[in-house]
Every structure is written in C-alpha cells, then in structure tokens.
PDB file of N, CA and C in Angstrom:
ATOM      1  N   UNK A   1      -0.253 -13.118   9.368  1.00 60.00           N
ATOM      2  CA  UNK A   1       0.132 -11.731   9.269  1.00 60.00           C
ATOM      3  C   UNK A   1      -0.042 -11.083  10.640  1.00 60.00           C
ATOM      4  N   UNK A   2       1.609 -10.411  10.758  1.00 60.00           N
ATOM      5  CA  UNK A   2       0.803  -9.848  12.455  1.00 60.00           C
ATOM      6  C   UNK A   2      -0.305  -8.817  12.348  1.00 60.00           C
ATOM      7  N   UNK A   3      -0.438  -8.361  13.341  1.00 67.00           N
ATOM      8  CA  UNK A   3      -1.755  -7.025  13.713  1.00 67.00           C
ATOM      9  C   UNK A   3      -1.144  -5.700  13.061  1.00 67.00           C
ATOM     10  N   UNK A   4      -2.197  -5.017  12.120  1.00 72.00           N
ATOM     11  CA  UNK A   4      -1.228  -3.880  11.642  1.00 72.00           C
ATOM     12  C   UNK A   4      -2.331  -3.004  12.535  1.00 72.00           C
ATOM     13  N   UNK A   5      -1.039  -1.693  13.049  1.00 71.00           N
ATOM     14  CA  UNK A   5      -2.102  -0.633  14.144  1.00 71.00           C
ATOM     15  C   UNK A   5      -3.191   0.426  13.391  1.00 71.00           C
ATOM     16  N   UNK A   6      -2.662   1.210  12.210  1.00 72.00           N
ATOM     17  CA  UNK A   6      -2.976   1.730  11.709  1.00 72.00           C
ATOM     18  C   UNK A   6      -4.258   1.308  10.835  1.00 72.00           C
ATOM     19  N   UNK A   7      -5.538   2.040  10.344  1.00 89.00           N
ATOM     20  CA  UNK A   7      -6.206   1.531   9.077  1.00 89.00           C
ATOM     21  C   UNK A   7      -6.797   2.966   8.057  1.00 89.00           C
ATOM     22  N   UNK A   8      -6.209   3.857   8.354  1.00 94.00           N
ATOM     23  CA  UNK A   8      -6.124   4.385   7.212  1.00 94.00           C
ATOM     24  C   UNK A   8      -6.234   3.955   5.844  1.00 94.00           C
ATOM     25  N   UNK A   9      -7.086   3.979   4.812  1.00 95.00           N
ATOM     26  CA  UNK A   9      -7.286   3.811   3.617  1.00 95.00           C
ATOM     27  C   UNK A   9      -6.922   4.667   2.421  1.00 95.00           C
ATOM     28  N   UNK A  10      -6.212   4.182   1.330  1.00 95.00           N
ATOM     29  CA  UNK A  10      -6.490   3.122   0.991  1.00 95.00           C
ATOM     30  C   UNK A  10      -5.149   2.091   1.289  1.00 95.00           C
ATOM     31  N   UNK A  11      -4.402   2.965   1.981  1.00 96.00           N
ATOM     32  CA  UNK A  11      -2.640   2.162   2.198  1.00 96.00           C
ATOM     33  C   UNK A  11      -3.405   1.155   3.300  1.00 96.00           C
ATOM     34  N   UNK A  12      -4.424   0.639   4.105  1.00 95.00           N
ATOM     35  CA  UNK A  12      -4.524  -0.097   4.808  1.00 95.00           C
ATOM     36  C   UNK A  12      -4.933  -1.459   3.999  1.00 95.00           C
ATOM     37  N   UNK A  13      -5.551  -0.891   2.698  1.00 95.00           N
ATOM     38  CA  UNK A  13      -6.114  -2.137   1.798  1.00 95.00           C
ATOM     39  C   UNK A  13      -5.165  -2.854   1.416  1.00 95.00           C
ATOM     40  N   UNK A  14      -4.139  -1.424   0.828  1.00 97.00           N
ATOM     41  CA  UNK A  14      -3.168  -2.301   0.007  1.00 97.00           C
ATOM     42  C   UNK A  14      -1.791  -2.834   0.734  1.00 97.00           C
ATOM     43  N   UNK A  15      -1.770  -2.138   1.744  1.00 97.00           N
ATOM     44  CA  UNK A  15      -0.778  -3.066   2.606  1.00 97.00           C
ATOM     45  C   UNK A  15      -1.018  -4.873   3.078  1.00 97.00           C
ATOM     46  N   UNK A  16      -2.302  -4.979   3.203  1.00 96.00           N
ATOM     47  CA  UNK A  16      -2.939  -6.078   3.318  1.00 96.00           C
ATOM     48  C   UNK A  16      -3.134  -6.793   2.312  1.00 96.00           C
ATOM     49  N   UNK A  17      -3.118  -6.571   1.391  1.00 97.00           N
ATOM     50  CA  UNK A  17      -3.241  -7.348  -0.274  1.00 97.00           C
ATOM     51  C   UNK A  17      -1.926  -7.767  -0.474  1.00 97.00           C
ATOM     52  N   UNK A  18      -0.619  -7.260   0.104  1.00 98.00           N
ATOM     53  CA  UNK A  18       0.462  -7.536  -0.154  1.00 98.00           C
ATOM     54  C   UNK A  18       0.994  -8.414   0.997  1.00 98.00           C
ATOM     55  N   UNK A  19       0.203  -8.889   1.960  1.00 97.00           N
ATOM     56  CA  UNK A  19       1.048  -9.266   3.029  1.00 97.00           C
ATOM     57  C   UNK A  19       1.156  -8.567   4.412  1.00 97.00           C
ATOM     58  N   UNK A  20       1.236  -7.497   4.700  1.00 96.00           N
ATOM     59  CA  UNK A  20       1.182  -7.174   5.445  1.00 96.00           C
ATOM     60  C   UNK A  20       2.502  -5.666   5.559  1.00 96.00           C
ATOM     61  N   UNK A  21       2.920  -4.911   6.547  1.00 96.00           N
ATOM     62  CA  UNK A  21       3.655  -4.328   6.229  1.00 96.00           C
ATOM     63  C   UNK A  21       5.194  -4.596   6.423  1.00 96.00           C
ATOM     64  N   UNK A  22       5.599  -5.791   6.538  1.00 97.00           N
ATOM     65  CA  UNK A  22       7.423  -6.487   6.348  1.00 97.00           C
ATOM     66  C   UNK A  22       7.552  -6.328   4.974  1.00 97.00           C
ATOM     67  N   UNK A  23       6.322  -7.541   4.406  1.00 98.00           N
ATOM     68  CA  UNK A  23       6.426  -7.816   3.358  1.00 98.00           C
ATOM     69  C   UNK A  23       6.497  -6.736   2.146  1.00 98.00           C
ATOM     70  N   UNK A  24       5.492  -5.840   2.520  1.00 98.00           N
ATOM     71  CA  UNK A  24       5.215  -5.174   1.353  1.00 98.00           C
ATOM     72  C   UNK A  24       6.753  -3.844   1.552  1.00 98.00           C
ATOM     73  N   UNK A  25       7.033  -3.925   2.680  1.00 98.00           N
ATOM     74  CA  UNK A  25       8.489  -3.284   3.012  1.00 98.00           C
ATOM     75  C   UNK A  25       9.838  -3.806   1.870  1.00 98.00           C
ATOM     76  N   UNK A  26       9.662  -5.504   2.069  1.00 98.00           N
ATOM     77  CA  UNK A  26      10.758  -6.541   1.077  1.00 98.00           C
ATOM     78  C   UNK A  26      10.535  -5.710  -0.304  1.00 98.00           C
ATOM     79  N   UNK A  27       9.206  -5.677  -0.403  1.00 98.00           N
ATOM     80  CA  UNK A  27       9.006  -5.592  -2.086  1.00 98.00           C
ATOM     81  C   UNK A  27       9.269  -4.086  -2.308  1.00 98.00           C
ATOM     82  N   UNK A  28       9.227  -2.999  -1.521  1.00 98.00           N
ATOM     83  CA  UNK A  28       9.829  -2.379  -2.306  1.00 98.00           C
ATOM     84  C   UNK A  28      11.056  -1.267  -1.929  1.00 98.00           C
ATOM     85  N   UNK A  29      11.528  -2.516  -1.082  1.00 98.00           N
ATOM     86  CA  UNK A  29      13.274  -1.997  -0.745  1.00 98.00           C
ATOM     87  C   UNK A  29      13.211  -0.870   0.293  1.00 98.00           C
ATOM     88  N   UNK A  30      12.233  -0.833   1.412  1.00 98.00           N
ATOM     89  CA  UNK A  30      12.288   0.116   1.999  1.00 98.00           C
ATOM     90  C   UNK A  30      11.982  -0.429   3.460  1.00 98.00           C
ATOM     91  N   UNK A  31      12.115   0.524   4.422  1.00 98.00           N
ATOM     92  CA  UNK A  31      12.355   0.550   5.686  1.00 98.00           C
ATOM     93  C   UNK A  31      10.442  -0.179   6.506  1.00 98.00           C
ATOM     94  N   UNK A  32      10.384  -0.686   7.158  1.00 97.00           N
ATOM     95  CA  UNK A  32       8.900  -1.207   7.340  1.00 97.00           C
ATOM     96  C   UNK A  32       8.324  -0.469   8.284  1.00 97.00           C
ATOM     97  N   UNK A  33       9.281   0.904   8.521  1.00 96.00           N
ATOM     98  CA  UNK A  33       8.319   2.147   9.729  1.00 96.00           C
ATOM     99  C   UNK A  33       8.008   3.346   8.774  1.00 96.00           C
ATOM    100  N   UNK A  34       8.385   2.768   7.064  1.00 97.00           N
ATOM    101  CA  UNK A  34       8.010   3.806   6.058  1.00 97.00           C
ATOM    102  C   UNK A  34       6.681   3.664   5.647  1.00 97.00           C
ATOM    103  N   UNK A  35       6.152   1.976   5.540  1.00 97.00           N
ATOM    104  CA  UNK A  35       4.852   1.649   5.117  1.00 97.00           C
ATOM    105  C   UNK A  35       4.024   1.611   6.596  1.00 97.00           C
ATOM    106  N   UNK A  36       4.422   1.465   7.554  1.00 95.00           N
ATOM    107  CA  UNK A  36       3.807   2.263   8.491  1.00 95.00           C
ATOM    108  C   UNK A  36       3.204   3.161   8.953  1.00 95.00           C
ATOM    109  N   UNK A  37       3.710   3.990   8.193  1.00 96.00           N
ATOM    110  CA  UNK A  37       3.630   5.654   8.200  1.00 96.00           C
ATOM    111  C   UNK A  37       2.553   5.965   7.244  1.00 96.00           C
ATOM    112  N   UNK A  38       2.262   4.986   6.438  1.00 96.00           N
ATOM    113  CA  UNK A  38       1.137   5.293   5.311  1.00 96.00           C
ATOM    114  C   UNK A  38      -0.323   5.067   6.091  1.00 96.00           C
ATOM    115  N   UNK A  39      -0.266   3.984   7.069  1.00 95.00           N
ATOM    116  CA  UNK A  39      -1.289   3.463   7.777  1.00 95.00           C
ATOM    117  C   UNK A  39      -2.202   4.367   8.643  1.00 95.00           C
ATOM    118  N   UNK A  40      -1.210   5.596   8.578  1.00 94.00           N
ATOM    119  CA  UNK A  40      -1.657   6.228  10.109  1.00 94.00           C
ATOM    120  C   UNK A  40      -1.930   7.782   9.859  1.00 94.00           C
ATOM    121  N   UNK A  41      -2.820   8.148  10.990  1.00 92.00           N
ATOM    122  CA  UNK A  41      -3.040   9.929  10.492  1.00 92.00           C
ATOM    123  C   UNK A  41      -2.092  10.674  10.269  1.00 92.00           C
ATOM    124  N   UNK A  42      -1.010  10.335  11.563  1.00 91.00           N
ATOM    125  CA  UNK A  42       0.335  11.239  12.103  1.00 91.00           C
ATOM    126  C   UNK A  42       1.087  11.187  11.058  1.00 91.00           C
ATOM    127  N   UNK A  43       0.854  10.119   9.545  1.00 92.00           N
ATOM    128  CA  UNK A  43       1.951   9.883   9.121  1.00 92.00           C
ATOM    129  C   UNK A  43       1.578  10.287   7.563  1.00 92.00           C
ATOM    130  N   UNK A  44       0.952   9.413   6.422  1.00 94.00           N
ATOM    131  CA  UNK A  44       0.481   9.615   5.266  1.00 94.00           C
ATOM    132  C   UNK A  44      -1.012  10.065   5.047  1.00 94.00           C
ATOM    133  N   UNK A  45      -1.766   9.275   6.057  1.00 93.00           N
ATOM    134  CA  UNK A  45      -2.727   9.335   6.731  1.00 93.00           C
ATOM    135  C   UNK A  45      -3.844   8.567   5.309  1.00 93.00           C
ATOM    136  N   UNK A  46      -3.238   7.407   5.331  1.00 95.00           N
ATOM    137  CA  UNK A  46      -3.979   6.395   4.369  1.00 95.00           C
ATOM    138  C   UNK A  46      -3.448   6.967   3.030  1.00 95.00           C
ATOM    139  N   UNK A  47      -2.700   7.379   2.764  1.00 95.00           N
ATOM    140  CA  UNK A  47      -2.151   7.622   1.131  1.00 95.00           C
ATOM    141  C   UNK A  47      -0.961   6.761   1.091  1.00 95.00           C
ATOM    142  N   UNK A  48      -0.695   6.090   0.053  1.00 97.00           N
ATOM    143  CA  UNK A  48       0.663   5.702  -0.678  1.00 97.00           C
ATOM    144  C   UNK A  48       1.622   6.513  -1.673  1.00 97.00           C
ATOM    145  N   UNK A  49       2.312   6.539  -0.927  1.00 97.00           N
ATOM    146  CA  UNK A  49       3.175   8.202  -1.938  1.00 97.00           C
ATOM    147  C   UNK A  49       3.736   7.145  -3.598  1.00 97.00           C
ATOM    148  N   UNK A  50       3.268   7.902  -4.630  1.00 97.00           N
ATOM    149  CA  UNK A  50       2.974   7.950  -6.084  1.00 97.00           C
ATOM    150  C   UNK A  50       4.436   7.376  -6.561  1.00 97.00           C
ATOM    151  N   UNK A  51       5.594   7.741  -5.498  1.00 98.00           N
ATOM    152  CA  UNK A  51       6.895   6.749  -6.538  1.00 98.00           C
ATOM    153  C   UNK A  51       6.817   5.083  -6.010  1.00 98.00           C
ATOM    154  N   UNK A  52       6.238   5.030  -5.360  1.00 98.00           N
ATOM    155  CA  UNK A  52       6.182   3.240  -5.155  1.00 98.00           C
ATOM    156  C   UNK A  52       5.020   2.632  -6.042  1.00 98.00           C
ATOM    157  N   UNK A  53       4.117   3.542  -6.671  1.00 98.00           N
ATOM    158  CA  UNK A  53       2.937   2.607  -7.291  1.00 98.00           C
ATOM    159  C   UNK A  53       3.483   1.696  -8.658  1.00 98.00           C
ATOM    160  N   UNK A  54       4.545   2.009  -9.347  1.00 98.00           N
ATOM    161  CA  UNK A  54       4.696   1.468 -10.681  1.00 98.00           C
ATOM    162  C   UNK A  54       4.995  -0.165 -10.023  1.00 98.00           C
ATOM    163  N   UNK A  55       5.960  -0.184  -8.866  1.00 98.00           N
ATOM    164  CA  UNK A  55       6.468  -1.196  -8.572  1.00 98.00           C
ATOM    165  C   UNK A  55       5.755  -1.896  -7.693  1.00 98.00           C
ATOM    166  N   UNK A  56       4.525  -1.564  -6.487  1.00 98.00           N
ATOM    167  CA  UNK A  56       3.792  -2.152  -6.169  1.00 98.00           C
ATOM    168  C   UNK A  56       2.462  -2.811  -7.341  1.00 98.00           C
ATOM    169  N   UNK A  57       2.617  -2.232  -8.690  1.00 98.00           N
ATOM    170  CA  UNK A  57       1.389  -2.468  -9.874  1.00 98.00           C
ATOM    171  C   UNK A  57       2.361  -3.811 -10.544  1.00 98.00           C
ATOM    172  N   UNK A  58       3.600  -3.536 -10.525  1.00 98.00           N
ATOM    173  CA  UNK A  58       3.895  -4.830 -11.527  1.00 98.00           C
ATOM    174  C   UNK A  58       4.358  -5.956 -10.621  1.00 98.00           C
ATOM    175  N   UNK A  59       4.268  -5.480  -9.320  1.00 98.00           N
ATOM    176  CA  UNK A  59       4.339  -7.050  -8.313  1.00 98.00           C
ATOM    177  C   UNK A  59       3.190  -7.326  -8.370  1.00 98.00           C
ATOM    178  N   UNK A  60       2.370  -6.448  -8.088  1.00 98.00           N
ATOM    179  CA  UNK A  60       0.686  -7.463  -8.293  1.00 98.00           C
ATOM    180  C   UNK A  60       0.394  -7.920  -9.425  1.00 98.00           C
ATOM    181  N   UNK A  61       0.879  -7.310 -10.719  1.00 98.00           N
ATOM    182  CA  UNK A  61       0.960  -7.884 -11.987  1.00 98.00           C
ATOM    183  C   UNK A  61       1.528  -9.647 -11.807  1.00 98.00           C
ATOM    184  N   UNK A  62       2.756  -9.583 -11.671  1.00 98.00           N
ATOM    185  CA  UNK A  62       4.020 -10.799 -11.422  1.00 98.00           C
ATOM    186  C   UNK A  62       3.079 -11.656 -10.760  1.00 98.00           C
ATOM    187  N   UNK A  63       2.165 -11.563  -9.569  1.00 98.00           N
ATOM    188  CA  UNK A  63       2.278 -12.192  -8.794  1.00 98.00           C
ATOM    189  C   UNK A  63       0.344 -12.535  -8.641  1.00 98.00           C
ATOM    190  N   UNK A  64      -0.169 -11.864  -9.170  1.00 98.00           N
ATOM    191  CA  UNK A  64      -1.807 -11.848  -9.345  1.00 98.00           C
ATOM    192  C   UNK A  64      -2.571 -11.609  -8.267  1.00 98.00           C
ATOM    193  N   UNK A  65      -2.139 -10.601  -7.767  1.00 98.00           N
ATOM    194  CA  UNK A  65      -2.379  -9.593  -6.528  1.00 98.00           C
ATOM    195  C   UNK A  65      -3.901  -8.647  -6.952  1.00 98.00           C
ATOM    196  N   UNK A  66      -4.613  -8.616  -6.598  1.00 97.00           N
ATOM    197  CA  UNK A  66      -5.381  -7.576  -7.394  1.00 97.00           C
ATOM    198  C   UNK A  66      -5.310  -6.394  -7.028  1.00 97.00           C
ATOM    199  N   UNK A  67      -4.333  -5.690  -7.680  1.00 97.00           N
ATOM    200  CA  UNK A  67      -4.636  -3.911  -7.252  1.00 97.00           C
ATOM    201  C   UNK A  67      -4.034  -2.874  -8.480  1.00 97.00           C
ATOM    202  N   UNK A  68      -4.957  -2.313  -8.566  1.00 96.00           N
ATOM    203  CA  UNK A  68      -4.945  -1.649  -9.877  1.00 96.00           C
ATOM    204  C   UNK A  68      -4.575   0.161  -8.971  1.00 96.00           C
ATOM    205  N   UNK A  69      -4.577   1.319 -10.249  1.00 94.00           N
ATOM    206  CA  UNK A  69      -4.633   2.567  -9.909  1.00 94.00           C
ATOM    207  C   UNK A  69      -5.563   3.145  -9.088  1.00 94.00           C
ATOM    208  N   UNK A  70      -6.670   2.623  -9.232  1.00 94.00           N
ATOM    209  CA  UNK A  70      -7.682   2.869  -8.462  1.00 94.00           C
ATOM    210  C   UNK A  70      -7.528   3.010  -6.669  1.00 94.00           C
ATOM    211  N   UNK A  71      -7.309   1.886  -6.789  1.00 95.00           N
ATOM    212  CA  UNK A  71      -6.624   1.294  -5.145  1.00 95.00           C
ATOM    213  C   UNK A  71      -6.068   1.848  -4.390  1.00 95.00           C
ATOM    214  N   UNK A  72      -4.549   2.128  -5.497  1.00 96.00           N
ATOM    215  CA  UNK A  72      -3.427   3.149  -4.980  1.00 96.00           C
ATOM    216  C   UNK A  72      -4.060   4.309  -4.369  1.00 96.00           C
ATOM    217  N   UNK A  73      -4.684   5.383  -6.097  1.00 93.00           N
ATOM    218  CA  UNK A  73      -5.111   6.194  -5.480  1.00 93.00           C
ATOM    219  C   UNK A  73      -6.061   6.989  -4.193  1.00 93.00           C
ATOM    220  N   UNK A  74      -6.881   6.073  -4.836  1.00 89.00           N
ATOM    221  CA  UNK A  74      -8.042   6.216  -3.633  1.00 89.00           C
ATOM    222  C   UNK A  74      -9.449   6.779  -4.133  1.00 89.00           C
ATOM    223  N   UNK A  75      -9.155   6.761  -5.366  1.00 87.00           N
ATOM    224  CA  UNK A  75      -9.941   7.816  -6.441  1.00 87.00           C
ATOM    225  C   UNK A  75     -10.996   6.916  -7.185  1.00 87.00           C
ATOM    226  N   UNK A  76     -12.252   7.032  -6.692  1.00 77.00           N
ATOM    227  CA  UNK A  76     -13.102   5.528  -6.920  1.00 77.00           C
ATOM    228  C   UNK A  76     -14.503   6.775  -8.292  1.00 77.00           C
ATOM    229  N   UNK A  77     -14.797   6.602  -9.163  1.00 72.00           N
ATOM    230  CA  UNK A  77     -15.997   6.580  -9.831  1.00 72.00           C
ATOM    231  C   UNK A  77     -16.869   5.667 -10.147  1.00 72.00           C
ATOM    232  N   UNK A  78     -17.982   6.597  -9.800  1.00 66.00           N
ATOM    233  CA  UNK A  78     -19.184   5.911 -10.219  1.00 66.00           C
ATOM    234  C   UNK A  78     -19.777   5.905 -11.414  1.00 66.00           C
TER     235      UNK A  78
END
C-alpha cells in the first residue's frame, strides 16, 4: 500500500482497512482525491461523509473487513 499523507481519524482507519485510498476509491465508484479529502484537515478532516457508509459496511460484510458503524462514525462508548 503506498504512503497515505493524511491521518485524520476515523477515515484514516478506515481507509486502511480497505486498502488504502485507490482501492477504497474502486469500491465505491469515486474519484481517489475524494477519499483523500477525508484524510486531511483542509478537507473532511477525518470524517467519512454518511452516503458511502451503507456500501463501505456491506463490502466489509462481502469481504470480512472489520468495520462496523462505530468506525465510520467515530462515535466510540464506554
């Protein structure tokens, strides 16, 4: 996987659980300076915007990825 610049959380986790950001670009039909943009302050600033989660949840489903809502969100209880 190349070097991703950004590590913003939690899009830095889950970009990395998927591959990296090409890949996780393939999977969900979008441009790879869009999941980029999640990585970084200037951009999402570690958030994954809420219309890609159904389809990043049932590729990790398909594929036995571990990442649940939690992940996505960022929204952890104790």
């Amino acid at each position: 996987m190349a070097h991703i610049k950004g590590r913003c959380e939690p899009a830095y986790s889950i970009v990395c659980r998927f591959g990296g950001v090409t890949p996780t670009a393939k999977i969900l039909k979008i441009n790879p300076s869009t999941v980029s943009r999640w990585l970084v302050k200037s951009g999402t600033n570690g958030i994954v915007p809420q219309p890609y989660w159904v389809k990043l949840l049932n590729h990790a489903s398909d594929k036995g990825i571990k990442v649940n809502l939690q992940d996505l969100s960022g929204i952890f209880f104790e």
